[in-house]
CSV table of C-alpha atoms in Angstrom, one decimal:
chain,number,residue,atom,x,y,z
A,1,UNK,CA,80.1,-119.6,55.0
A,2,UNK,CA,78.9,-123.3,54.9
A,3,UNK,CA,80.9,-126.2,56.2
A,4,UNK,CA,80.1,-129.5,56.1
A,5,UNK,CA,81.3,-132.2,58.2
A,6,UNK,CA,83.5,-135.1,57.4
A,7,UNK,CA,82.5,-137.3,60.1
A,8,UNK,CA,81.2,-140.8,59.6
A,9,UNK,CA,77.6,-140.2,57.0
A,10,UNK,CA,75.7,-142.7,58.9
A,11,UNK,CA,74.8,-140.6,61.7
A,12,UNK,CA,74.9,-137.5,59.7
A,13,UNK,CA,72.7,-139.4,57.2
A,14,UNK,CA,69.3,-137.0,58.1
A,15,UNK,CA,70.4,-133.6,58.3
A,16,UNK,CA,73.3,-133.9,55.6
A,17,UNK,CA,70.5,-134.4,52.6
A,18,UNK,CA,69.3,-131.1,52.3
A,19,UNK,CA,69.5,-131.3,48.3
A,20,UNK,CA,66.6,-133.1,46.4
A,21,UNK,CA,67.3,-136.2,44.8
A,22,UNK,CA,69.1,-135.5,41.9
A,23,UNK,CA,67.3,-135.8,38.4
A,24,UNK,CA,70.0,-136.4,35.7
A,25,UNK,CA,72.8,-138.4,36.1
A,26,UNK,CA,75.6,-136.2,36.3
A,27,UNK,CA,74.5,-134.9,39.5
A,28,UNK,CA,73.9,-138.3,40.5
A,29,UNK,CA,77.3,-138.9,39.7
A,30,UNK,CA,78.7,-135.6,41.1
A,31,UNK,CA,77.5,-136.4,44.3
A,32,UNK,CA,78.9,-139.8,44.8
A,33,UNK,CA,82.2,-138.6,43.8
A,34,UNK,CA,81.9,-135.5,46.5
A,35,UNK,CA,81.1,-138.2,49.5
A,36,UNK,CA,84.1,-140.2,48.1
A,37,UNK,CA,86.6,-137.2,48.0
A,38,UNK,CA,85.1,-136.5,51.6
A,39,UNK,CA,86.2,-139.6,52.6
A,40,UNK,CA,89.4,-139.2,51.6
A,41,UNK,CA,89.9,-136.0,52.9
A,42,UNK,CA,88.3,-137.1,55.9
A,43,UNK,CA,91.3,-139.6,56.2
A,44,UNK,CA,94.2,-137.0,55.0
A,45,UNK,CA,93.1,-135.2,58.5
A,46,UNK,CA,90.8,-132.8,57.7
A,47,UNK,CA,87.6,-132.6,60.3
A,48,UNK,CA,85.5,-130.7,58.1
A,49,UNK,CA,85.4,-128.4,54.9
A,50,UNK,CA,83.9,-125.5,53.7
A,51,UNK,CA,81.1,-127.1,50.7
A,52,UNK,CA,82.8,-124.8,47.9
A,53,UNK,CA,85.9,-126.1,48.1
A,54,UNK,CA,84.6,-129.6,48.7
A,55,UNK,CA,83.1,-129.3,45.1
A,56,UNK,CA,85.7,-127.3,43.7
A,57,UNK,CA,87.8,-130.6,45.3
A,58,UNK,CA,85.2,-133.2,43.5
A,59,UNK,CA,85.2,-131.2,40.3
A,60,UNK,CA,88.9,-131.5,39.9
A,61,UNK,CA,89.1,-134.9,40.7
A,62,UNK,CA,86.4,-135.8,38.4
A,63,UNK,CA,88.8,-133.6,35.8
A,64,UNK,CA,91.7,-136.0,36.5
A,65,UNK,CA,89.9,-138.8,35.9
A,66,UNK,CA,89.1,-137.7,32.5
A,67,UNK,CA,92.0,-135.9,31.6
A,68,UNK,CA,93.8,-139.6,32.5
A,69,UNK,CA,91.0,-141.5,30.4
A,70,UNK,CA,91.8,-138.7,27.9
A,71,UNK,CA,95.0,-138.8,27.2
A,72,UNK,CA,95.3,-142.9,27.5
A,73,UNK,CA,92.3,-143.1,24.7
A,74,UNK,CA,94.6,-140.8,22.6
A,75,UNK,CA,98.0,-142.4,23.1
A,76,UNK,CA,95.7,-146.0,22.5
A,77,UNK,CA,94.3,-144.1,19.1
A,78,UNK,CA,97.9,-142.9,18.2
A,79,UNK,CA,99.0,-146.7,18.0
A,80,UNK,CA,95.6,-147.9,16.3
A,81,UNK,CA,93.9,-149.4,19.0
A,82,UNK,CA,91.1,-149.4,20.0
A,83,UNK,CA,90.9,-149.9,23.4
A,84,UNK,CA,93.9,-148.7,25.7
A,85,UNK,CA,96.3,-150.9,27.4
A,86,UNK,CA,98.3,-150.4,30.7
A,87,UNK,CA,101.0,-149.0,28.6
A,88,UNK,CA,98.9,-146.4,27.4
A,89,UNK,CA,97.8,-145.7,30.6
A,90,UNK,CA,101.2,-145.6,32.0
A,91,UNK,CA,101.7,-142.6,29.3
A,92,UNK,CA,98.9,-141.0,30.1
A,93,UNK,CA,99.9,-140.9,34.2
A,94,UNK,CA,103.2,-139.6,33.1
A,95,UNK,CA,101.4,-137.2,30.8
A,96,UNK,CA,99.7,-135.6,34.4
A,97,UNK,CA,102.4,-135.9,36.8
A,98,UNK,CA,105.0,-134.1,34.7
A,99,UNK,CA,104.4,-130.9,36.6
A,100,UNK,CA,104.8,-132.3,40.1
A,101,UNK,CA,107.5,-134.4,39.0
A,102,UNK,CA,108.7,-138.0,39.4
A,103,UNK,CA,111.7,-140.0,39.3
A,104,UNK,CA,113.0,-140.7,35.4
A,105,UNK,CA,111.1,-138.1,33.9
A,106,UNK,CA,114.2,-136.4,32.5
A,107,UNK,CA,114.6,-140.2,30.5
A,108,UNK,CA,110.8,-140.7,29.8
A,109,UNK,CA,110.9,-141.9,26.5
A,110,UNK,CA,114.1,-143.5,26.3
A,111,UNK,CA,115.4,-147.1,26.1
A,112,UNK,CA,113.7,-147.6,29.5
A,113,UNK,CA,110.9,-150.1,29.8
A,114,UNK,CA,107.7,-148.2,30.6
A,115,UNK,CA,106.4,-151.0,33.1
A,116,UNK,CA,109.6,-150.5,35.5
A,117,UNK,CA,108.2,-146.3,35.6
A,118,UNK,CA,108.6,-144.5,38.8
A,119,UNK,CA,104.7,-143.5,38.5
A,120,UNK,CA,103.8,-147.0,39.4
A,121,UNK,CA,106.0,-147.8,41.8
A,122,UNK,CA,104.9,-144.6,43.7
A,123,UNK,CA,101.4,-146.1,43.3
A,124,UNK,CA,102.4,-149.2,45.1
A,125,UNK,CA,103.6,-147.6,47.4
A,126,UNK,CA,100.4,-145.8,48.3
A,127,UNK,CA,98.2,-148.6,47.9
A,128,UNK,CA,100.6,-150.7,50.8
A,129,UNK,CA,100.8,-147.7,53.0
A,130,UNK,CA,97.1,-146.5,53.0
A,131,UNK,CA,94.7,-148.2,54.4
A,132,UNK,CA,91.4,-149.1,52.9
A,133,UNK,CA,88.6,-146.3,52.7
A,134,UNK,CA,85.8,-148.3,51.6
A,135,UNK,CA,82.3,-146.5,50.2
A,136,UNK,CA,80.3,-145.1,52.9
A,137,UNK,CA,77.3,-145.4,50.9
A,138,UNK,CA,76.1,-148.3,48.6
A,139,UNK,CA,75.2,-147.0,45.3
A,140,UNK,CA,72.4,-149.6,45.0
A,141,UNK,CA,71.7,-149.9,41.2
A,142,UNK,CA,73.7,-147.2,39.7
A,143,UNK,CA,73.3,-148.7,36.1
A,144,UNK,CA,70.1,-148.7,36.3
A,145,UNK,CA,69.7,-144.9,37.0
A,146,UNK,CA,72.0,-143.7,34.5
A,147,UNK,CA,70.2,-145.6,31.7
A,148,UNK,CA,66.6,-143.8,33.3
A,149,UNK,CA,68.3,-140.6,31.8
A,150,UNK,CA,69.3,-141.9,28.6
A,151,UNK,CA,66.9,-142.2,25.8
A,152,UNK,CA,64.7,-145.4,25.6
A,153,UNK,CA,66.1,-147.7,23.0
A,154,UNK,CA,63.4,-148.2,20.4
A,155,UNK,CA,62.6,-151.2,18.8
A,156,UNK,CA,66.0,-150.8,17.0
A,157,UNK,CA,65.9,-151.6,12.9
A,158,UNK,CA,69.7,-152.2,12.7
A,159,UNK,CA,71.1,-154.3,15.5
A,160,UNK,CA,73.9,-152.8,17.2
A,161,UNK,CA,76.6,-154.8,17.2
A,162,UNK,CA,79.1,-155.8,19.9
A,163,UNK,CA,81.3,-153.0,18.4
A,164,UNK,CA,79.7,-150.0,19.4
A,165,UNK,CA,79.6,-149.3,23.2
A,166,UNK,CA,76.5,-149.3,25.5
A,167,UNK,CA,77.1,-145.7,26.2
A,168,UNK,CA,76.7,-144.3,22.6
A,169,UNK,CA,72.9,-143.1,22.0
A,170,UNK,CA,70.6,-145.4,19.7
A,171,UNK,CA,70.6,-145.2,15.6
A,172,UNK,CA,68.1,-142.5,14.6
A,173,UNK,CA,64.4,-144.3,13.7
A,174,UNK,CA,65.0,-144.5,10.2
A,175,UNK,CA,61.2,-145.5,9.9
A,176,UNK,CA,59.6,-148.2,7.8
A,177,UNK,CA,62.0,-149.6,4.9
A,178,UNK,CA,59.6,-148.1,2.6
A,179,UNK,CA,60.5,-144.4,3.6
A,180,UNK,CA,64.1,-144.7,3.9
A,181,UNK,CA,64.6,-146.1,0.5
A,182,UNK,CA,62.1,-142.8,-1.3
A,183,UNK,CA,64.2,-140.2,-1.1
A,184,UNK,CA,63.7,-136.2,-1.8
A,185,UNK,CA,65.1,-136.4,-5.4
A,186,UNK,CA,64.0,-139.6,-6.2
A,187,UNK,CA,67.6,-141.1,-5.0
A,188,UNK,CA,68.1,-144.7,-4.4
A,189,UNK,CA,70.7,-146.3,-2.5
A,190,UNK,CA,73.3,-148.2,-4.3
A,191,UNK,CA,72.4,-151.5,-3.5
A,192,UNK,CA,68.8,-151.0,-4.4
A,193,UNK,CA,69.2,-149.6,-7.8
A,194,UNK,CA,68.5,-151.5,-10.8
A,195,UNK,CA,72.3,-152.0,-12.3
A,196,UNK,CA,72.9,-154.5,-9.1
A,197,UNK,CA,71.5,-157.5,-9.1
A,198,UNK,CA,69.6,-159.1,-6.4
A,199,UNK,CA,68.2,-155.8,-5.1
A,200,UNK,CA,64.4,-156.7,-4.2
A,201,UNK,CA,66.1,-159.6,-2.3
A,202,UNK,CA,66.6,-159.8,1.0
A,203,UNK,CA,68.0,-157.4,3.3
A,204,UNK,CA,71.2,-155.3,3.0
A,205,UNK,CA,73.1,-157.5,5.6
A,206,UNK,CA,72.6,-160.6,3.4
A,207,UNK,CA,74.3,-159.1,0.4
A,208,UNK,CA,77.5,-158.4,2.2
A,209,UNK,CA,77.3,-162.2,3.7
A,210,UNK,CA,78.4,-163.2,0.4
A,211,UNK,CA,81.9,-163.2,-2.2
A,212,UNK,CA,80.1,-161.9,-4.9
A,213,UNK,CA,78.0,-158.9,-3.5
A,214,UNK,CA,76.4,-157.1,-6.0
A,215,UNK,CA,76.7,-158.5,-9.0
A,216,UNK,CA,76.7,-155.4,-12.4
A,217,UNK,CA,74.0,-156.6,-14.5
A,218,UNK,CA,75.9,-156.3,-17.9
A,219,UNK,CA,79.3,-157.5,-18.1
A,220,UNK,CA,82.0,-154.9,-19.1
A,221,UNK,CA,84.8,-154.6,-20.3
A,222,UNK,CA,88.2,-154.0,-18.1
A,223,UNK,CA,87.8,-150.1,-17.7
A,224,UNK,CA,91.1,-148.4,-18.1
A,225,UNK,CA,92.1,-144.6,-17.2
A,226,UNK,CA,94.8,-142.4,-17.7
A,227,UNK,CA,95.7,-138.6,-17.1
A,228,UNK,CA,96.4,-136.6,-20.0
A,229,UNK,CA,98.1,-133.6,-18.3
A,230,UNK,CA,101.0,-131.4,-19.9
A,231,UNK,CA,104.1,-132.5,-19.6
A,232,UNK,CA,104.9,-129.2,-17.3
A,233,UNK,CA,102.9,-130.0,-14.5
A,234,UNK,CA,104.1,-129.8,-11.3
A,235,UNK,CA,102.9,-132.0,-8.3
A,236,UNK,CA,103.0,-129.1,-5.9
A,237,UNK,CA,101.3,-126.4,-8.5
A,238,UNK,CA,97.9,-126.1,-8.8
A,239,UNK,CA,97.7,-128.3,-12.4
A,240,UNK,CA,93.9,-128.0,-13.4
A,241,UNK,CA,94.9,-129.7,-17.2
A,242,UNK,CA,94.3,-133.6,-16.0
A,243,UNK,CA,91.7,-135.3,-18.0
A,244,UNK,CA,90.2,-138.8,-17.0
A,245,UNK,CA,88.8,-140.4,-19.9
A,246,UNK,CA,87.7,-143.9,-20.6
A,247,UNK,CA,89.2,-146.1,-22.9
A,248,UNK,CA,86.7,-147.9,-24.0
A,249,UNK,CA,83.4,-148.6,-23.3
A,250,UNK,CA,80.6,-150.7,-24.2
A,251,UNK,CA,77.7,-148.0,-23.6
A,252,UNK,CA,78.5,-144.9,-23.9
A,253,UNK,CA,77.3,-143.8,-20.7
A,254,UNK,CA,80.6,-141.0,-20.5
A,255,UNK,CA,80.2,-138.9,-23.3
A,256,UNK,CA,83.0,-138.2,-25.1
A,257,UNK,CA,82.2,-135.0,-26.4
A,258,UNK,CA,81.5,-134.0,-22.7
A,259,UNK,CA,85.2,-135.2,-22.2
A,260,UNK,CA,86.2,-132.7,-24.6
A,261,UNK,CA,84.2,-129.7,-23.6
A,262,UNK,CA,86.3,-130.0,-20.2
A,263,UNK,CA,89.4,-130.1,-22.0
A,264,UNK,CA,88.9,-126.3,-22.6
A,265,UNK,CA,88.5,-125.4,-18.8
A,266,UNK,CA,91.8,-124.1,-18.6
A,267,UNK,CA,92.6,-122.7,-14.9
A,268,UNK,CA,94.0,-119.5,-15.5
A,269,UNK,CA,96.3,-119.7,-12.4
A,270,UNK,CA,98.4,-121.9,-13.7
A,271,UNK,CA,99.7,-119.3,-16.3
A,272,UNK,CA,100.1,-116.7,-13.7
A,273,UNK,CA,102.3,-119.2,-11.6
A,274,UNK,CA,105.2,-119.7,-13.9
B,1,UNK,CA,112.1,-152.0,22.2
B,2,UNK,CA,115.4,-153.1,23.4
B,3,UNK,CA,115.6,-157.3,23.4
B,4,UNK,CA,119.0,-157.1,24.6
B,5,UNK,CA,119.9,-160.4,27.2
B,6,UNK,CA,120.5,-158.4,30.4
B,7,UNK,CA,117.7,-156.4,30.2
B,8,UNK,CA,115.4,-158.9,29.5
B,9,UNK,CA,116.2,-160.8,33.3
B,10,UNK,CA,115.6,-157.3,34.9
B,11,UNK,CA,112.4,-157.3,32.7
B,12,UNK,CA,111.3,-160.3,34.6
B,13,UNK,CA,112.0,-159.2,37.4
B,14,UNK,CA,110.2,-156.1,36.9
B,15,UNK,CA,107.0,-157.8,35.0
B,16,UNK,CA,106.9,-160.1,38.5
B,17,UNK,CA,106.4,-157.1,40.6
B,18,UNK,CA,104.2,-155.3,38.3
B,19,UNK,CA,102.1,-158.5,38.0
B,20,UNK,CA,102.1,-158.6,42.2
B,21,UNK,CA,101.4,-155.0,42.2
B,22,UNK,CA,98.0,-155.2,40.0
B,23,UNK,CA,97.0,-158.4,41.6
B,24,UNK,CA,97.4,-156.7,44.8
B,25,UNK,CA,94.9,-154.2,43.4
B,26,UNK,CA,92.5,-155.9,42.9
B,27,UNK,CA,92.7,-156.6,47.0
B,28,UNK,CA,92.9,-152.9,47.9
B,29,UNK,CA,89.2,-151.2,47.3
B,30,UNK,CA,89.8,-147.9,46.1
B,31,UNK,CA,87.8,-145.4,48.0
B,32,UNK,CA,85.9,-144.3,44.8
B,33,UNK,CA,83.6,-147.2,43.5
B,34,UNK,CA,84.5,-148.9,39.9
B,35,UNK,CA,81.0,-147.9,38.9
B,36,UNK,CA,81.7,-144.4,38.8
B,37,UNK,CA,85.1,-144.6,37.8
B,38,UNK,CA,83.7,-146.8,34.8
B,39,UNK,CA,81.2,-144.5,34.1
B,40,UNK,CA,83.8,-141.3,34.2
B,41,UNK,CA,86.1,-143.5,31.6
B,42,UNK,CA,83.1,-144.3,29.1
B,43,UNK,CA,82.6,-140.6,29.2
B,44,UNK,CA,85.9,-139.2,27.9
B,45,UNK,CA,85.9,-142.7,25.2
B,46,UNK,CA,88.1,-145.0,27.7
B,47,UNK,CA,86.5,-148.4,27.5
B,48,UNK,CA,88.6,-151.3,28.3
B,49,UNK,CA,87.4,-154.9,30.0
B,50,UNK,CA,89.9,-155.1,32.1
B,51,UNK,CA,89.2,-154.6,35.6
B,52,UNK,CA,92.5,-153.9,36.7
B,53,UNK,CA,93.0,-151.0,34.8
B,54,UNK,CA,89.9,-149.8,36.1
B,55,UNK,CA,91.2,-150.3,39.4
B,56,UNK,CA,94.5,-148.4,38.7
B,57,UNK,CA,92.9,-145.5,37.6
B,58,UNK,CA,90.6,-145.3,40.2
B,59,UNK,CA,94.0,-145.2,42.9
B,60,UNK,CA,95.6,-142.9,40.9
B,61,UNK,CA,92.8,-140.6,41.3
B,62,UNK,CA,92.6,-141.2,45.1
B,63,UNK,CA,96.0,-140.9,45.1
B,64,UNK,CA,96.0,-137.4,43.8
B,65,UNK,CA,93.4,-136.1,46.1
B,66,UNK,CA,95.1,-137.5,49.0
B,67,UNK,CA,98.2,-135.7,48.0
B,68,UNK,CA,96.0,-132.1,47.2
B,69,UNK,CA,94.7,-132.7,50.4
B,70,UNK,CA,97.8,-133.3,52.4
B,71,UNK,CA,98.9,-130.2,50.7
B,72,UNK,CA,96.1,-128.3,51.8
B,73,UNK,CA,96.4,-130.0,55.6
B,74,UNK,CA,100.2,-128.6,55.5
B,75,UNK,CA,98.8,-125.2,54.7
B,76,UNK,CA,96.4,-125.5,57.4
B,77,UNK,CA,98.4,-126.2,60.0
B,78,UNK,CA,100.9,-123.7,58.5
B,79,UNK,CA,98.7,-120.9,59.3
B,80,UNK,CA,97.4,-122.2,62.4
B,81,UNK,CA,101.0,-122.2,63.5
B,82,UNK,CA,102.0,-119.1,62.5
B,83,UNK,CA,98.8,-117.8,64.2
B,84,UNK,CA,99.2,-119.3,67.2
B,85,UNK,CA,99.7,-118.3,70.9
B,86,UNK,CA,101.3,-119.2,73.3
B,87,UNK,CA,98.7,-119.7,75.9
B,88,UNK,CA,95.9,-121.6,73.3
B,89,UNK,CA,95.6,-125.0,73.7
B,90,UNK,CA,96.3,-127.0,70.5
B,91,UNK,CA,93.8,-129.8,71.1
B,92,UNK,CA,90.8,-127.8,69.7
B,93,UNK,CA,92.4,-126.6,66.9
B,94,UNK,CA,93.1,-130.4,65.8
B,95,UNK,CA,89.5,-130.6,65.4
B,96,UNK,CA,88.7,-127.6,63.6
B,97,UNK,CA,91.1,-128.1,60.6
B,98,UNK,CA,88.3,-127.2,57.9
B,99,UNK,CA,89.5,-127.2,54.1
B,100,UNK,CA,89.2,-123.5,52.8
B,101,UNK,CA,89.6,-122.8,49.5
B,102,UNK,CA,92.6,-120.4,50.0
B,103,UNK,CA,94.5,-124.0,50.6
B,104,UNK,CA,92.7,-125.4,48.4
B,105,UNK,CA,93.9,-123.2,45.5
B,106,UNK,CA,96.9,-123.3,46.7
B,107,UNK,CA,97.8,-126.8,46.6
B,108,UNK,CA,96.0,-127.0,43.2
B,109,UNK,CA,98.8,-124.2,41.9
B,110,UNK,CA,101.3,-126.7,42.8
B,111,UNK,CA,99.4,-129.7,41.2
B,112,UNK,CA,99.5,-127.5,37.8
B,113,UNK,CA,98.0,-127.4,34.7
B,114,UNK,CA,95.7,-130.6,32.7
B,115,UNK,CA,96.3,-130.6,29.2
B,116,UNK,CA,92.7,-131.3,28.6
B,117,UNK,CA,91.0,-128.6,27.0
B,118,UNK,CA,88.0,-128.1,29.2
B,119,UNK,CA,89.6,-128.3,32.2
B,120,UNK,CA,87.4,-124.4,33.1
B,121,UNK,CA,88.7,-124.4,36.7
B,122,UNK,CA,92.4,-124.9,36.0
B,123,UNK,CA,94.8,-123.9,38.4
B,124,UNK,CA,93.4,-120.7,39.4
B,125,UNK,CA,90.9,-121.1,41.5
B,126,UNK,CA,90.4,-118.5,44.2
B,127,UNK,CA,87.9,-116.6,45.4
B,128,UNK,CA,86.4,-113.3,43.7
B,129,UNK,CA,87.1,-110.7,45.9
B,130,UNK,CA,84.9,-108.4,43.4
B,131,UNK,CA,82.7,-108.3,40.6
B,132,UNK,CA,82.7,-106.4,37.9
B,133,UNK,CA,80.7,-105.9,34.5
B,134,UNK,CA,83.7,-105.7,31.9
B,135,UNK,CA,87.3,-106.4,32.3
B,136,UNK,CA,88.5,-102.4,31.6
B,137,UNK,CA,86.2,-101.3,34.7
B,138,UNK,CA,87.9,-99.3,37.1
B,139,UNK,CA,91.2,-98.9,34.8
B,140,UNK,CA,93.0,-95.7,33.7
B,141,UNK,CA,91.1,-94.3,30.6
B,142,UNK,CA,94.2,-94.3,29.0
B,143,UNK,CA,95.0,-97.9,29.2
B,144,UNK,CA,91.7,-98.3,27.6
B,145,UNK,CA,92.3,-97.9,24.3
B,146,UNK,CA,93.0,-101.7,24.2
C-alpha cells in the first residue's frame, strides 16, 4: 500500500522521482497534472494519499478537462463556429454540473441571459475565497518536449496555412510533382488534363488566384438537363425511371444511344411497391 | 435573445461583473499551468486565442478537484470520527488524513457521470476485491444459460 506525501516537493524533490523520465508526452503530461492535483489536495487538507487514488484523482481531472473542451467544441460546431466562445463554454460547464446541481438549472435554457449563470458566479466565488496555489515545479520548455514526440515536419510541399492548427500531424510526403501527377490508371488530376487550359503552367495555387480558373478549351454551348421520370413517381418511393440527358451538344461526347440503353433499366421494385 | 429595455440595464450590470470577474482571472494563477491546460484543450479540438478562457477552464477544473477532495476530506474525517475513542488524542490523526480510494470513489459517485464517451473510469471506481476469468464464474449453473 503506497502513499505518497503531499508535503512541499522541494524537499521531497530526491526521493519522490523514483519513475524514469518519461518518454512520450502524455506521461509527461500526466505527471504534471498529478503534482498539480497534489497541490490541490494538499490545500483541501489532505497530508498525504495513497498513489492509486492520486492517479485515479489526476485521471479524472484530466477527463473533465476534456469532457469541458468537448462539449464547448461541439456546442461551438453546433452554431458554425469554429472556435468556441465563453458562451459555449458556459454551456458546456452547465453540461457537467447538471448532476451535482446549481442554482437555475430547472430554467437553463430559458429567456435568461447565459452570462448572469449561477456556474460562474460560483466560480467567482472560488477564485475570491481560495488562495493562490501556484506550480510547485517549473515546466521549463514544455513546448518544446511535446513537439520531440511528434513527427519532424519535412520539408513540407504544401504550406500549411494559418487555418490548420499546430497540433494536427504534417501533410503526407506526396513526393516529387512528377509522381503525384502519374497515377495507377494513368489518371490525371483535373487541373492538369488537357480540356483546361493553362495546365503546364505554374502551380495549382496560382490557378485559383485568378476569376477565370480554368478556362474549357472549346467553347460550348449552355448545357441544359431535365428528368424524364413517369408521371407516378413518388418522392419518397424508390423511382429508378429518371433519365438525365443532354439537350444538345456540340461533340457528342454522351452518347445518345447509351442514353437509351438505360432507359430500359427498369427497377423492378417499383412495380412491387404499388 | 430578449432586447427588452429592463433587461438590457440588468444586462449591464451583469456584463460589468462578468468583465471584473475574467479580468480578475487573469490575476488569480490557477494551480494547473495554461500550458497543460492548453495542451489538454488542443487535444479534445478546443483551440481558442483567448487567454481568458483558457484561464476559466483551467479554475473550473481546480475547482472540481477541490470540491472531490473536500468530499473525500468529509469522508475521512467521517470515519475517523465514528472510529474514534475517547482516550486517542486527535492531533495525530490531523496529520494522517491520507486520500484512500474508498473516499475517493465515493465522492466521484456524487460528482456523477461525463457524457464523454471515453470517460473508462466513470463513476465506479472501487477497488477489485477479486478477480476472475469470465463474468458467469462462480454463478449458479442455472443462471448460466445467459
Amino acid at each position: 500500500m503506497k502513499k505518497k506525501k503531499l508535503k512541499s516537493r522541494r524537499k521531497s524533490n530526491s526521493h519522490s522521482h523514483h519513475e524514469p523520465e518519461p518518454s512520450n508526452p502524455s506521461d509527461f503530461s500526466f505527471n504534471i497534472t498529478r503534482v498539480a492535483v497534489a497541490q490541490i489536495c494538499k490545500s483541501v487538507g489532505f497530508g498525504r494519499s495513497r498513489v492509486t487514488a492520486l492517479n485515479t484523482l489526476t485521471l479524472v481531472a484530466t477527463k473533465y478537462l476534456e469532457t469541458l473542451a468537448r462539449s464547448a467544441t461541439s456546442f461551438s460546431g453546433a452554431a458554425n463556429r469554429a472556435q468556441p466562445n465563453l458562451l459555449d463554454l458556459i454551456n458546456a460547464l452547465h453540461d457537467t454540473s447538471l448532476h451535482v446541481g446549481f442554482k437555475g438549472a430547472d430554467t437553463l435554457y430559458g429567456d435568461d441571459c447565459l452570462l448572469k449563470s449561477a456556474v460562474l458566479e460560483d466560480l467567482s466565488g472560488f477564485v475570491s475565497s481560495t488562495d493562490e496555489i501556484p506550480f510547485a515545479k517549473p515546466i521549463g520548455r514544455t513546448k518544446e518536449r511535446e513537439t520531440e514526440g511528434l513527427k519532424p515536419s519535412p520539408g513540407g510541399n504544401l504550406q500549411r496555412g494559418r487555418h490548420i492548427p499546430e497540433w494536427l500531424p504534417e501533410f503526407p510526403d506526396l513526393g516529387n510533382k512528377e509522381q503525384s501527377i502519374k497515377r495507377i490508371n494513368g489518371e490525371t488530376s483535373w487541373e492538369n488534363s488537357n480540356s483546361v487550359l493553362g495546365h503546364q503552367t505554374g502551380e495549382f495555387e496560382e490557378k485559383r488566384d485568378g476569376n477565370n480558373g480554368g478556362k474549357l478549351s472549346k467553347e460550348r454551348r449552355k448545357v441544359k438537363f431535365w428528368i424524364k421520370g413517369d408521371k407516378r413517381e413518388n418522392l419518397n418511393r424508390f423511382s429508378g425511371n429518371n433519365l438525365f440527358s443532354q439537350s444538345v451538344d456540340e461533340e457528342p461526347e454522351v452518347e445518345h444511344k447509351k442514353s437509351k440503353a438505360k432507359q430500359t433499366l427498369v427497377y423492378r421494385r417499383r412495380k412491387k411497391v404499388q | 435573445m430578449n432586447h427588452k429595455q429592463q433587461s438590457n440595464d440588468g444586462k449591464h450590470d451583469d456584463d460589468s461583473a462578468l468583465s471584473d470577474f475574467l479580468a480578475s482571472l487573469m490575476d488569480y494563477t490557477p494551480s494547473i499551468p495554461d500550458e497543460l491546460v492548453e495542451h489538454c484543450l488542443a487535444k479534445s479540438g478546443f483551440q481558442c486565442p483567448d487567454v481568458r478562457l483558457i484561464r476559466l477552464v483551467a479554475v473550473a477544473s481546480q475547482k472540481f478537484v477541490a470540491e472531490v477532495a473536500s468530499d473525500s476530506l468529509q469522508h475521512c474525517k467521517a470515519r475517523q470520527a465514528a472510529g474514534a475513542k475517547d482516550k486517542r488524542d486527535k492531533q495525530p490523526k490531523d496529520k494522517r488524513l491520507i486520500l484512500t480510494m474508498d473516499d475517493l470513489s465515493k465522492s466521484l459517485r456524487e460528482v456523477g457521470h461525463f457524457e464523454s464517451i471515453d470517460f473508462v473510469y466513470g463513476v465506479n471506481v472501487k477497488q477489485q476485491e477479486y478477480f476472475a476469468d469470465n463474468p458467469s464464474t462462480g454463478m449458479d449453473p442455472a443462471s448460466r444459460d445467459e
